Amino acid sequence: MGDVPGNVYKALADPTRRAILDELQERNGQTLFELCTRLITRHGLSSSRQAVSQHLDVLETAGLVRTRREGRYKFHDLDTSPLKAITDRWPIQP
């Protein structure tokens, strides 16, 4: 059975990071500016761009967010594959 890296749990423990993942689940490929705007308007979270960027770094380190550059823009995409290790370890019973 695969072991789940501790940084996945750390990443999921923070409510702001969970809100970021929710936003990427709804619409993948967002820039930092778009994510900041959505966190304010949809979740009432007024984190600075620097704070949101740090949250994205934690999510990227955990493997839950992938980034790609197109020109001068950096886009963020959700990657749920690390969550599979959790459901493999503790399967959901019907």
PDB file of C-alpha atoms in Angstrom:
ATOM      1  CA  MET A   1       0.000   0.000   0.000  1.00  0.00           C
ATOM      2  CA  GLY A   2       1.376   3.420  -0.960  1.00  0.00           C
ATOM      3  CA  ASP A   3       2.354   5.816   1.758  1.00  0.00           C
ATOM      4  CA  VAL A   4       0.850   9.294   1.660  1.00  0.00           C
ATOM      5  CA  PRO A   5       3.465  12.053   1.999  1.00  0.00           C
ATOM      6  CA  GLY A   6       2.923  14.172   5.102  1.00  0.00           C
ATOM      7  CA  ASN A   7       3.013  17.376   3.056  1.00  0.00           C
ATOM      8  CA  VAL A   8      -0.311  16.360   1.437  1.00  0.00           C
ATOM      9  CA  TYR A   9      -1.972  16.356   4.862  1.00  0.00           C
ATOM     10  CA  LYS A  10      -0.287  19.657   5.755  1.00  0.00           C
ATOM     11  CA  ALA A  11      -1.508  21.177   2.497  1.00  0.00           C
ATOM     12  CA  LEU A  12      -5.078  20.029   3.099  1.00  0.00           C
ATOM     13  CA  ALA A  13      -5.103  21.174   6.741  1.00  0.00           C
ATOM     14  CA  ASP A  14      -5.358  24.874   5.884  1.00  0.00           C
ATOM     15  CA  PRO A  15      -8.819  26.285   4.989  1.00  0.00           C
ATOM     16  CA  THR A  16      -7.378  28.838   2.541  1.00  0.00           C
ATOM     17  CA  ARG A  17      -5.538  26.098   0.667  1.00  0.00           C
ATOM     18  CA  ARG A  18      -8.726  24.022   0.548  1.00  0.00           C
ATOM     19  CA  ALA A  19     -10.552  27.056  -0.899  1.00  0.00           C
ATOM     20  CA  ILE A  20      -7.822  27.389  -3.556  1.00  0.00           C
ATOM     21  CA  LEU A  21      -8.264  23.707  -4.454  1.00  0.00           C
ATOM     22  CA  ASP A  22     -12.056  24.211  -4.622  1.00  0.00           C
ATOM     23  CA  GLU A  23     -11.559  27.096  -7.037  1.00  0.00           C
ATOM     24  CA  LEU A  24      -9.194  25.064  -9.228  1.00  0.00           C
ATOM     25  CA  GLN A  25     -11.626  22.132  -9.158  1.00  0.00           C
ATOM     26  CA  GLU A  26     -14.315  24.468 -10.484  1.00  0.00           C
ATOM     27  CA  ARG A  27     -12.068  26.155 -13.059  1.00  0.00           C
ATOM     28  CA  ASN A  28      -8.562  24.877 -13.781  1.00  0.00           C
ATOM     29  CA  GLY A  29      -5.790  27.002 -15.258  1.00  0.00           C
ATOM     30  CA  GLN A  30      -6.124  30.167 -13.183  1.00  0.00           C
ATOM     31  CA  THR A  31      -3.470  32.808 -12.646  1.00  0.00           C
ATOM     32  CA  LEU A  32      -2.503  34.123  -9.215  1.00  0.00           C
ATOM     33  CA  PHE A  33      -4.538  37.278  -9.885  1.00  0.00           C
ATOM     34  CA  GLU A  34      -7.636  35.261 -10.823  1.00  0.00           C
ATOM     35  CA  LEU A  35      -7.322  33.074  -7.735  1.00  0.00           C
ATOM     36  CA  CYS A  36      -6.919  36.091  -5.440  1.00  0.00           C
ATOM     37  CA  THR A  37     -10.024  37.688  -6.953  1.00  0.00           C
ATOM     38  CA  ARG A  38     -12.101  34.531  -6.582  1.00  0.00           C
ATOM     39  CA  LEU A  39     -10.957  33.981  -2.983  1.00  0.00           C
ATOM     40  CA  ILE A  40     -12.117  37.494  -2.101  1.00  0.00           C
ATOM     41  CA  THR A  41     -15.423  37.482  -3.983  1.00  0.00           C
ATOM     42  CA  ARG A  42     -16.511  33.896  -3.366  1.00  0.00           C
ATOM     43  CA  HIS A  43     -14.965  33.059   0.022  1.00  0.00           C
ATOM     44  CA  GLY A  44     -14.465  36.437   1.699  1.00  0.00           C
ATOM     45  CA  LEU A  45     -10.741  35.666   2.087  1.00  0.00           C
ATOM     46  CA  SER A  46      -8.686  38.806   1.660  1.00  0.00           C
ATOM     47  CA  SER A  47      -5.232  37.256   1.613  1.00  0.00           C
ATOM     48  CA  SER A  48      -2.421  39.198  -0.035  1.00  0.00           C
ATOM     49  CA  ARG A  49      -1.063  38.008  -3.370  1.00  0.00           C
ATOM     50  CA  GLN A  50       2.120  37.019  -1.538  1.00  0.00           C
ATOM     51  CA  ALA A  51       0.153  34.909   0.968  1.00  0.00           C
ATOM     52  CA  VAL A  52      -1.822  33.180  -1.789  1.00  0.00           C
ATOM     53  CA  SER A  53       1.427  32.580  -3.674  1.00  0.00           C
ATOM     54  CA  GLN A  54       2.902  30.926  -0.564  1.00  0.00           C
ATOM     55  CA  HIS A  55      -0.203  28.730  -0.242  1.00  0.00           C
ATOM     56  CA  LEU A  56       0.187  27.739  -3.901  1.00  0.00           C
ATOM     57  CA  ASP A  57       3.826  26.822  -3.237  1.00  0.00           C
ATOM     58  CA  VAL A  58       2.740  24.480  -0.415  1.00  0.00           C
ATOM     59  CA  LEU A  59       0.104  22.920  -2.686  1.00  0.00           C
ATOM     60  CA  GLU A  60       2.640  22.516  -5.488  1.00  0.00           C
ATOM     61  CA  THR A  61       5.182  20.896  -3.141  1.00  0.00           C
ATOM     62  CA  ALA A  62       2.470  18.449  -2.054  1.00  0.00           C
ATOM     63  CA  GLY A  63       1.794  17.635  -5.710  1.00  0.00           C
ATOM     64  CA  LEU A  64      -1.780  18.948  -5.573  1.00  0.00           C
ATOM     65  CA  VAL A  65      -1.151  21.867  -7.944  1.00  0.00           C
ATOM     66  CA  ARG A  66       0.849  21.914 -11.157  1.00  0.00           C
ATOM     67  CA  THR A  67       1.976  25.115 -12.825  1.00  0.00           C
ATOM     68  CA  ARG A  68       2.651  25.982 -16.439  1.00  0.00           C
ATOM     69  CA  ARG A  69       3.914  29.155 -18.057  1.00  0.00           C
ATOM     70  CA  GLU A  70       2.523  30.696 -21.193  1.00  0.00           C
ATOM     71  CA  GLY A  71       4.361  33.869 -22.041  1.00  0.00           C
ATOM     72  CA  ARG A  72       4.466  36.020 -18.950  1.00  0.00           C
ATOM     73  CA  TYR A  73       1.540  34.258 -17.293  1.00  0.00           C
ATOM     74  CA  LYS A  74       1.743  31.356 -14.861  1.00  0.00           C
ATOM     75  CA  PHE A  75      -1.299  29.101 -14.741  1.00  0.00           C
ATOM     76  CA  HIS A  76      -2.220  26.769 -11.883  1.00  0.00           C
ATOM     77  CA  ASP A  77      -3.904  23.398 -12.408  1.00  0.00           C
ATOM     78  CA  LEU A  78      -5.349  20.963  -9.890  1.00  0.00           C
ATOM     79  CA  ASP A  79      -3.719  17.523  -9.681  1.00  0.00           C
ATOM     80  CA  THR A  80      -5.738  15.084  -7.576  1.00  0.00           C
ATOM     81  CA  SER A  81      -3.376  12.124  -8.050  1.00  0.00           C
ATOM     82  CA  PRO A  82      -1.838  12.491  -4.534  1.00  0.00           C
ATOM     83  CA  LEU A  83      -5.343  12.046  -3.107  1.00  0.00           C
ATOM     84  CA  LYS A  84      -5.544   8.594  -4.694  1.00  0.00           C
ATOM     85  CA  ALA A  85      -2.881   7.401  -2.256  1.00  0.00           C
ATOM     86  CA  ILE A  86      -5.207   8.403   0.589  1.00  0.00           C
ATOM     87  CA  THR A  87      -8.214   6.543  -0.823  1.00  0.00           C
ATOM     88  CA  ASP A  88      -5.994   3.543  -1.627  1.00  0.00           C
ATOM     89  CA  ARG A  89      -4.781   3.478   1.966  1.00  0.00           C
ATOM     90  CA  TRP A  90      -8.236   3.975   3.483  1.00  0.00           C
ATOM     91  CA  PRO A  91     -10.801   2.832   0.926  1.00  0.00           C
ATOM     92  CA  ILE A  92     -14.314   4.226   1.128  1.00  0.00           C
ATOM     93  CA  GLN A  93     -16.667   1.439   2.056  1.00  0.00           C
ATOM     94  CA  PRO A  94     -20.021   1.268   0.201  1.00  0.00           C
TER      95      PRO A  94
END
